[in-house]
């Protein structure tokens, strides 16, 4: 509980330190609060390493079978691990509707292989064996379990690639921003 109170105190202090926009017609200060909150979320933990880790965790969550809970998981893990929540949320959207079937299919295959050391039977005969093994709920839960186990590996692989790329791009950007332009040195 102490961790949460320290985190909340730090967040409140950071919110107070965020720049205050000059807005007209701000009823009860809601727009100012939203602007300060947006600024704080956009500028938190933006170092190359922190962004890479945030993207890794976001992709890992995005590949999981917890559809409908990805945003809540990202926010909870973001506060718990003190990572950039916006980068995590964007990365968790790796499971867009046109990509999600491939992630789910690959995760189920990999999860089945990890658990049983053989490929998932995706033939008609294999489907009959799965269907004969129990009710539709049991088969669905089995496939969900294969997806969950496989998503750890698929999400880790994709997260390493995308998180690594994010780290490289962020480092180059930081190096470019810190470089002194030619002809403008102080000599």
Coordinates of N, CA and C in Angstrom, one line a residue:
X1 N 0.8 -1.2 0.0 CA 0.0 0.0 0.0 C 0.9 1.3 0.0
X2 N 2.0 1.2 0.6 CA 2.9 2.3 0.7 C 3.4 2.7 -0.7
X3 N 3.7 1.7 -1.5 CA 4.1 1.9 -2.9 C 3.1 2.8 -3.6
X4 N 1.8 2.4 -3.5 CA 0.7 3.1 -4.2 C 0.6 4.6 -3.7
X5 N 0.7 4.8 -2.4 CA 0.6 6.2 -1.9 C 1.8 7.0 -2.3
X6 N 3.0 6.4 -2.4 CA 4.1 7.1 -2.9 C 4.0 7.5 -4.4
X7 N 3.5 6.5 -5.2 CA 3.2 6.7 -6.6 C 2.2 7.8 -6.8
X8 N 1.1 7.7 -6.0 CA 0.0 8.7 -6.1 C 0.6 10.1 -5.8
X9 N 1.4 10.2 -4.7 CA 2.0 11.5 -4.3 C 2.9 12.0 -5.4
X10 N 3.7 11.1 -6.0 CA 4.6 11.5 -7.1 C 3.8 12.0 -8.3
X11 N 2.7 11.3 -8.6 CA 1.9 11.7 -9.7 C 1.2 13.0 -9.5
X12 N 0.8 13.3 -8.3 CA 0.1 14.6 -8.0 C 1.2 15.7 -8.1
X13 N 2.4 15.5 -7.6 CA 3.4 16.5 -7.7 C 3.8 16.8 -9.2
X14 N 3.9 15.7 -10.0 CA 4.2 15.9 -11.4 C 3.1 16.6 -12.1
X15 N 1.8 16.3 -11.7 CA 0.7 17.0 -12.3 C 0.7 18.5 -11.9
X16 N 1.1 18.8 -10.7 CA 1.2 20.2 -10.3 C 2.3 20.9 -11.1
X17 N 3.4 20.2 -11.4 CA 4.5 20.8 -12.2 C 4.3 20.9 -13.7
X18 N 3.2 20.3 -14.2 CA 3.0 20.3 -15.6 C 2.6 21.8 -16.0
X19 N 3.0 22.2 -17.2 CA 2.6 23.5 -17.6 C 1.1 23.7 -17.7
X20 N 0.7 24.9 -17.3 CA -0.8 25.2 -17.3 C -1.1 26.0 -18.5
X21 N -2.0 25.4 -19.3 CA -2.4 26.1 -20.6 C -3.3 27.3 -20.2
X22 N -3.3 28.3 -21.1 CA -4.2 29.5 -21.0 C -5.4 29.2 -21.8
X23 N -6.5 28.8 -21.1 CA -7.7 28.5 -21.8 C -8.9 29.4 -21.3
X24 N -9.7 29.7 -22.3 CA -10.9 30.5 -21.9 C -12.1 29.6 -21.8
X25 N -13.0 30.0 -21.0 CA -14.3 29.2 -20.8 C -14.0 27.8 -20.3
X26 N -13.2 27.7 -19.2 CA -12.9 26.4 -18.6 C -13.8 26.2 -17.4
X27 N -14.8 25.4 -17.6 CA -15.8 25.1 -16.5 C -15.2 24.2 -15.5
X28 N -15.0 24.7 -14.2 CA -14.5 24.0 -13.1 C -13.1 23.5 -13.2
X29 N -12.3 24.0 -14.2 CA -10.9 23.7 -14.4 C -10.7 22.3 -15.0
X30 N -11.8 21.8 -15.6 CA -11.7 20.4 -16.2 C -10.7 20.4 -17.4
X31 N -10.9 21.4 -18.3 CA -10.0 21.4 -19.5 C -8.5 21.6 -19.1
X32 N -8.3 22.4 -18.1 CA -6.9 22.6 -17.7 C -6.3 21.3 -17.1
X33 N -7.2 20.6 -16.3 CA -6.7 19.3 -15.7 C -6.5 18.3 -16.8
X34 N -7.3 18.2 -17.8 CA -7.2 17.3 -18.9 C -5.9 17.6 -19.7
X35 N -5.7 18.9 -20.0 CA -4.5 19.3 -20.7 C -3.2 18.9 -19.9
X36 N -3.2 19.2 -18.6 CA -2.0 18.9 -17.8 C -1.8 17.4 -17.7
X37 N -2.9 16.6 -17.6 CA -2.8 15.2 -17.5 C -2.3 14.6 -18.9
X38 N -2.8 15.1 -20.0 CA -2.3 14.7 -21.3 C -0.8 15.0 -21.5
X39 N -0.4 16.2 -21.0 CA 1.0 16.6 -21.1 C 1.9 15.7 -20.3
X40 N 1.4 15.4 -19.1 CA 2.2 14.5 -18.2 C 2.3 13.1 -18.8
X41 N 1.2 12.5 -19.2 CA 1.3 11.2 -19.8 C 2.1 11.2 -21.1
X42 N 2.1 12.2 -21.9 CA 2.9 12.3 -23.1 C 4.4 12.4 -22.8
X43 N 4.7 13.0 -21.7 CA 6.2 13.3 -21.4 C 6.8 12.4 -20.3
X44 N 6.0 11.4 -19.8 CA 6.6 10.6 -18.8 C 7.5 9.5 -19.4
X45 N 8.6 9.2 -18.7 CA 9.4 8.1 -19.0 C 9.7 7.9 -20.5
X46 N 10.3 9.0 -21.1 CA 10.5 9.0 -22.6 C 11.9 8.7 -23.0
X47 N 12.8 8.2 -22.1 CA 14.1 7.8 -22.5 C 14.1 6.6 -23.4
X48 N 15.1 6.4 -24.2 CA 15.1 5.3 -25.2 C 14.9 3.9 -24.5
X49 N 15.5 3.6 -23.4 CA 15.4 2.4 -22.8 C 14.0 2.2 -22.2
X50 N 13.4 3.2 -21.6 CA 12.1 3.2 -21.0 C 11.0 3.0 -22.1
X51 N 11.2 3.6 -23.2 CA 10.2 3.5 -24.3 C 10.3 2.1 -24.9
X52 N 11.5 1.5 -25.0 CA 11.7 0.2 -25.5 C 11.0 -0.9 -24.6
X53 N 11.2 -0.7 -23.3 CA 10.6 -1.6 -22.4 C 9.1 -1.5 -22.4
X54 N 8.6 -0.2 -22.5 CA 7.1 0.0 -22.5 C 6.5 -0.6 -23.8
X55 N 7.2 -0.5 -24.9 CA 6.7 -1.2 -26.1 C 6.7 -2.7 -26.0
X56 N 7.8 -3.2 -25.4 CA 7.8 -4.7 -25.2 C 6.7 -5.2 -24.4
X57 N 6.4 -4.5 -23.2 CA 5.3 -5.0 -22.3 C 4.0 -4.8 -23.0
X58 N 3.8 -3.6 -23.7 CA 2.6 -3.4 -24.5 C 2.3 -4.4 -25.5
X59 N 3.3 -4.8 -26.3 CA 3.1 -5.9 -27.3 C 2.8 -7.2 -26.6
X60 N 3.4 -7.5 -25.5 CA 3.2 -8.8 -24.8 C 1.7 -8.8 -24.3
X61 N 1.2 -7.7 -23.8 CA -0.2 -7.7 -23.4 C -1.1 -7.7 -24.6
X62 N -0.7 -7.1 -25.7 CA -1.6 -7.1 -26.9 C -1.7 -8.4 -27.6
X63 N -0.7 -9.3 -27.4 CA -0.8 -10.6 -28.0 C -1.5 -11.6 -27.1
X64 N -1.9 -11.2 -25.9 CA -2.5 -12.1 -24.9 C -4.0 -12.3 -25.3
X65 N -4.6 -13.4 -24.9 CA -6.0 -13.6 -25.3 C -7.0 -12.8 -24.4
X66 N -6.6 -11.8 -23.7 CA -7.5 -11.1 -22.8 C -8.1 -9.9 -23.5
X67 N -8.8 -10.2 -24.6 CA -9.4 -9.1 -25.4 C -10.5 -8.4 -24.5
X68 N -10.5 -7.1 -24.6 CA -11.4 -6.3 -23.8 C -10.8 -5.8 -22.5
X69 N -9.7 -6.4 -22.2 CA -9.0 -6.1 -20.9 C -7.6 -5.5 -21.2
X70 N -7.2 -5.4 -22.5 CA -5.9 -4.9 -22.8 C -5.6 -3.6 -22.3
X71 N -6.5 -2.6 -22.4 CA -6.3 -1.3 -21.9 C -6.1 -1.2 -20.4
X72 N -7.0 -1.9 -19.7 CA -6.9 -2.0 -18.2 C -5.6 -2.7 -17.8
X73 N -5.2 -3.7 -18.5 CA -3.9 -4.4 -18.1 C -2.8 -3.5 -18.4
X74 N -2.8 -2.7 -19.5 CA -1.7 -1.8 -19.8 C -1.6 -0.7 -18.8
X75 N -2.7 -0.1 -18.4 CA -2.7 0.9 -17.4 C -2.2 0.4 -16.1
X76 N -2.7 -0.7 -15.7 CA -2.3 -1.3 -14.4 C -0.8 -1.6 -14.4
X77 N -0.3 -2.3 -15.4 CA 1.1 -2.6 -15.5 C 1.9 -1.3 -15.7
X78 N 1.4 -0.3 -16.4 CA 2.1 0.9 -16.5 C 2.4 1.6 -15.2
X79 N 1.3 1.6 -14.3 CA 1.5 2.2 -13.0 C 2.4 1.3 -12.1
X80 N 2.2 0.0 -12.2 CA 3.0 -0.9 -11.4 C 4.5 -0.9 -11.8
X81 N 4.8 -0.9 -13.1 CA 6.2 -1.0 -13.5 C 6.8 0.4 -13.8
X82 N 5.9 1.5 -13.6 CA 6.4 2.8 -13.9 C 6.9 3.0 -15.3
X83 N 6.0 2.7 -16.3 CA 6.4 2.8 -17.7 C 5.5 3.8 -18.4
X84 N 5.9 4.2 -19.6 CA 5.1 5.1 -20.4 C 3.8 4.4 -20.8
X85 N 2.7 4.9 -20.3 CA 1.4 4.3 -20.5 C 0.9 4.5 -21.9
X86 N 1.2 5.6 -22.6 CA 0.8 5.9 -23.9 C 1.5 4.9 -24.9
X87 N 2.9 4.8 -24.7 CA 3.6 3.9 -25.5 C 3.1 2.4 -25.4
X88 N 2.8 2.1 -24.1 CA 2.3 0.7 -23.9 C 1.0 0.5 -24.5
X89 N 0.1 1.5 -24.5 CA -1.2 1.4 -25.1 C -1.2 1.3 -26.6
X90 N -0.3 2.1 -27.2 CA -0.2 2.1 -28.6 C 0.4 0.7 -29.0
X91 N 1.4 0.2 -28.3 CA 2.0 -1.1 -28.6 C 1.0 -2.3 -28.4
X92 N 0.1 -2.1 -27.4 CA -0.8 -3.2 -27.2 C -1.8 -3.3 -28.3
X93 N -1.9 -2.3 -29.2 CA -2.8 -2.4 -30.3 C -2.2 -3.1 -31.5
X94 N -1.2 -3.9 -31.2 CA -0.5 -4.8 -32.2 C -1.6 -5.8 -32.7
X95 N -2.6 -6.1 -31.9 CA -3.6 -7.1 -32.3 C -4.8 -6.4 -33.0
X96 N -4.5 -5.7 -34.0 CA -5.6 -5.1 -34.8 C -6.4 -6.2 -35.5
X97 N -7.6 -5.9 -35.9 CA -8.5 -7.0 -36.4 C -7.9 -7.8 -37.6
X98 N -7.1 -7.1 -38.5 CA -6.6 -7.8 -39.6 C -5.3 -8.6 -39.3
X99 N -4.7 -8.4 -38.1 CA -3.5 -9.1 -37.7 C -3.8 -10.1 -36.5
X100 N -4.8 -9.9 -35.8 CA -5.2 -10.7 -34.6 C -5.4 -12.2 -34.9
X101 N -6.0 -12.5 -36.0 CA -6.2 -14.0 -36.3 C -4.8 -14.7 -36.5
X102 N -3.9 -14.0 -37.1 CA -2.6 -14.6 -37.3 C -1.8 -14.8 -36.0
X103 N -1.9 -13.7 -35.1 CA -1.3 -13.8 -33.8 C -2.0 -14.9 -33.0
X104 N -3.3 -15.0 -33.0 CA -4.0 -16.1 -32.2 C -3.7 -17.5 -32.8
X105 N -3.7 -17.6 -34.1 CA -3.4 -18.9 -34.7 C -1.9 -19.3 -34.4
X106 N -1.0 -18.4 -34.6 CA 0.4 -18.8 -34.2 C 0.6 -19.1 -32.8
X107 N -0.1 -18.3 -31.9 CA 0.0 -18.5 -30.5 C -0.6 -19.9 -30.1
X108 N -1.7 -20.3 -30.7 CA -2.3 -21.6 -30.3 C -1.4 -22.7 -30.8
X109 N -0.8 -22.6 -32.0 CA 0.1 -23.6 -32.4 C 1.3 -23.7 -31.5
X110 N 1.9 -22.6 -31.2 CA 3.1 -22.6 -30.4 C 2.8 -23.1 -29.0
X111 N 1.6 -22.7 -28.4 CA 1.2 -23.1 -27.1 C 1.0 -24.6 -27.0
X112 N 0.4 -25.2 -28.1 CA 0.1 -26.6 -28.1 C 1.4 -27.3 -28.2
X113 N 2.4 -26.8 -29.0 CA 3.7 -27.5 -29.2 C 4.5 -27.4 -27.9
X114 N 4.4 -26.3 -27.1 CA 5.1 -26.2 -25.9 C 4.5 -27.2 -24.9
X115 N 3.2 -27.3 -24.8 CA 2.6 -28.2 -23.8 C 2.8 -29.7 -24.2
X116 N 2.7 -30.1 -25.5 CA 2.6 -31.5 -25.9 C 3.7 -31.9 -26.8
X117 N 4.6 -31.0 -27.2 CA 5.7 -31.3 -28.1 C 5.3 -32.0 -29.4
X118 N 4.2 -31.5 -29.9 CA 3.7 -32.0 -31.2 C 2.9 -30.9 -31.8
X119 N 2.7 -30.8 -33.1 CA 1.9 -29.7 -33.7 C 0.4 -29.9 -33.4
X120 N -0.2 -28.8 -33.4 CA -1.7 -28.7 -33.1 C -2.4 -29.4 -34.3
X121 N -3.2 -30.4 -34.1 CA -3.9 -31.1 -35.2 C -4.9 -30.2 -35.9
X122 N -4.6 -29.6 -37.0 CA -5.5 -28.7 -37.7 C -6.1 -29.4 -38.9
X123 N -6.2 -30.6 -38.9 CA -6.9 -31.3 -40.0 C -8.3 -31.7 -39.6
X124 N -9.1 -32.2 -40.5 CA -10.5 -32.5 -40.1 C -10.5 -33.7 -39.1
X125 N -9.6 -34.6 -39.3 CA -9.4 -35.7 -38.3 C -9.0 -35.2 -36.9
X126 N -8.1 -34.2 -36.9 CA -7.6 -33.6 -35.7 C -8.7 -32.9 -35.0
X127 N -9.6 -32.2 -35.8 CA -10.7 -31.4 -35.2 C -11.7 -32.4 -34.6
X128 N -11.9 -33.6 -35.2 CA -12.8 -34.6 -34.7 C -12.3 -35.1 -33.3
X129 N -10.9 -35.3 -33.3 CA -10.3 -35.8 -32.0 C -10.5 -34.7 -30.9
X130 N -10.3 -33.5 -31.2 CA -10.5 -32.4 -30.2 C -12.0 -32.3 -29.8
X131 N -12.9 -32.5 -30.8 CA -14.3 -32.4 -30.5 C -14.8 -33.6 -29.7
X132 N -14.2 -34.7 -29.9 CA -14.5 -35.9 -29.1 C -13.9 -35.9 -27.7
X133 N -13.0 -35.0 -27.5 CA -12.3 -35.0 -26.2 C -13.1 -34.4 -25.1
X134 N -14.2 -33.7 -25.5 CA -15.0 -33.1 -24.4 C -16.1 -32.2 -25.0
X135 N -16.7 -31.4 -24.2 CA -17.8 -30.5 -24.7 C -17.1 -29.3 -25.4
X136 N -17.9 -28.5 -26.0 CA -17.4 -27.4 -26.8 C -16.8 -26.4 -25.8
X137 N -17.3 -26.3 -24.6 CA -16.7 -25.4 -23.6 C -15.3 -25.9 -23.2
X138 N -15.1 -27.2 -23.0 CA -13.8 -27.7 -22.7 C -12.8 -27.5 -23.9
X139 N -13.3 -27.7 -25.1 CA -12.4 -27.5 -26.3 C -12.0 -26.1 -26.4
X140 N -13.0 -25.2 -26.2 CA -12.7 -23.7 -26.2 C -11.7 -23.3 -25.1
X141 N -11.9 -23.8 -23.9 CA -10.9 -23.5 -22.9 C -9.6 -24.1 -23.2
X142 N -9.5 -25.3 -23.8 CA -8.2 -25.9 -24.2 C -7.5 -25.0 -25.2
X143 N -8.3 -24.5 -26.2 CA -7.7 -23.6 -27.2 C -7.2 -22.3 -26.6
X144 N -8.0 -21.8 -25.7 CA -7.7 -20.6 -25.0 C -6.4 -20.8 -24.2
X145 N -6.2 -21.9 -23.5 CA -5.0 -22.2 -22.8 C -3.8 -22.3 -23.7
X146 N -4.0 -22.9 -24.9 CA -2.9 -23.0 -25.9 C -2.5 -21.6 -26.3
X147 N -3.5 -20.8 -26.5 CA -3.3 -19.4 -27.0 C -2.6 -18.6 -25.9
X148 N -3.0 -18.8 -24.6 CA -2.3 -18.1 -23.5 C -0.9 -18.5 -23.4
X149 N -0.6 -19.7 -23.4 CA 0.8 -20.2 -23.3 C 1.6 -19.7 -24.5
X150 N 1.1 -19.9 -25.7 CA 1.8 -19.4 -26.9 C 2.0 -17.9 -27.0
X151 N 1.0 -17.2 -26.4 CA 1.1 -15.7 -26.5 C 2.3 -15.2 -25.8
X152 N 2.8 -15.9 -24.8 CA 3.9 -15.4 -24.0 C 5.1 -15.4 -25.0
X153 N 5.3 -16.5 -25.8 CA 6.4 -16.6 -26.7 C 6.2 -15.7 -27.9
X154 N 5.1 -15.7 -28.5 CA 4.8 -14.8 -29.7 C 4.9 -13.3 -29.3
X155 N 4.3 -13.0 -28.1 CA 4.4 -11.6 -27.7 C 5.8 -11.2 -27.3
X156 N 6.6 -12.1 -26.7 CA 8.0 -11.8 -26.4 C 8.8 -11.6 -27.6
X157 N 8.6 -12.4 -28.6 CA 9.3 -12.3 -29.9 C 9.0 -11.0 -30.6
X158 N 7.7 -10.7 -30.8 CA 7.3 -9.5 -31.4 C 7.7 -8.3 -30.5
X159 N 7.6 -8.4 -29.2 CA 8.0 -7.3 -28.3 C 9.4 -7.0 -28.4
X160 N 10.3 -8.0 -28.5 CA 11.7 -7.8 -28.6 C 12.0 -7.1 -29.9
X161 N 11.4 -7.5 -31.0 CA 11.7 -6.8 -32.3 C 11.2 -5.4 -32.2
X162 N 9.9 -5.1 -31.8 CA 9.4 -3.8 -31.9 C 9.9 -2.9 -30.8
X163 N 10.2 -3.5 -29.6 CA 10.8 -2.7 -28.5 C 12.2 -2.3 -28.8
X164 N 13.0 -3.3 -29.5 CA 14.3 -3.0 -29.9 C 14.4 -1.9 -30.9
X165 N 13.4 -2.0 -31.9 CA 13.4 -0.9 -32.9 C 13.0 0.4 -32.3
X166 N 12.1 0.4 -31.4 CA 11.8 1.7 -30.7 C 13.0 2.3 -29.9
X167 N 13.7 1.4 -29.3 CA 14.9 1.9 -28.6 C 15.9 2.5 -29.5
X168 N 16.2 1.8 -30.7 CA 17.1 2.3 -31.6 C 16.7 3.7 -32.2
X169 N 15.4 3.8 -32.6 CA 14.9 5.0 -33.1 C 14.9 6.1 -32.1
X170 N 14.6 5.8 -30.8 CA 14.6 6.8 -29.8 C 16.0 7.3 -29.5
X171 N 17.0 6.4 -29.5 CA 18.4 6.8 -29.3 C 18.9 7.7 -30.4
X172 N 18.6 7.3 -31.6 CA 19.0 8.2 -32.8 C 18.4 9.5 -32.7
X173 N 17.1 9.6 -32.3 CA 16.4 10.9 -32.1 C 17.0 11.7 -31.0
X174 N 17.4 11.0 -29.9 CA 18.0 11.8 -28.8 C 19.4 12.3 -29.2
X175 N 20.1 11.4 -29.9 CA 21.4 11.9 -30.4 C 21.3 13.0 -31.4
X176 N 20.4 13.0 -32.3 CA 20.1 14.0 -33.2 C 19.7 15.3 -32.5
X177 N 18.8 15.2 -31.5 CA 18.4 16.4 -30.8 C 19.5 17.1 -30.0
X178 N 20.4 16.3 -29.5 CA 21.5 16.8 -28.6 C 22.7 17.2 -29.4
X179 N 22.7 16.9 -30.7 CA 23.9 17.3 -31.5 C 23.9 18.8 -31.8
X180 N 25.1 19.4 -31.9 CA 25.2 20.8 -32.2 C 25.2 21.0 -33.7
X181 N 24.3 21.8 -34.3 CA 24.3 21.9 -35.7 C 25.7 22.5 -36.2
X182 N 26.1 22.1 -37.4 CA 27.4 22.5 -38.0 C 27.3 24.1 -38.2
X183 N 28.4 24.7 -37.7 CA 28.4 26.2 -37.9 C 27.8 27.0 -36.8
X184 N 27.2 26.3 -35.8 CA 26.6 27.0 -34.7 C 27.3 26.7 -33.4
X185 N 28.5 26.2 -33.4 CA 29.3 25.9 -32.2 C 29.7 27.2 -31.5
X186 N 30.1 27.2 -30.3 CA 30.3 28.5 -29.5 C 31.8 29.0 -29.7
X187 N 32.6 28.5 -30.6 CA 34.0 29.0 -30.7 C 34.0 30.2 -31.5

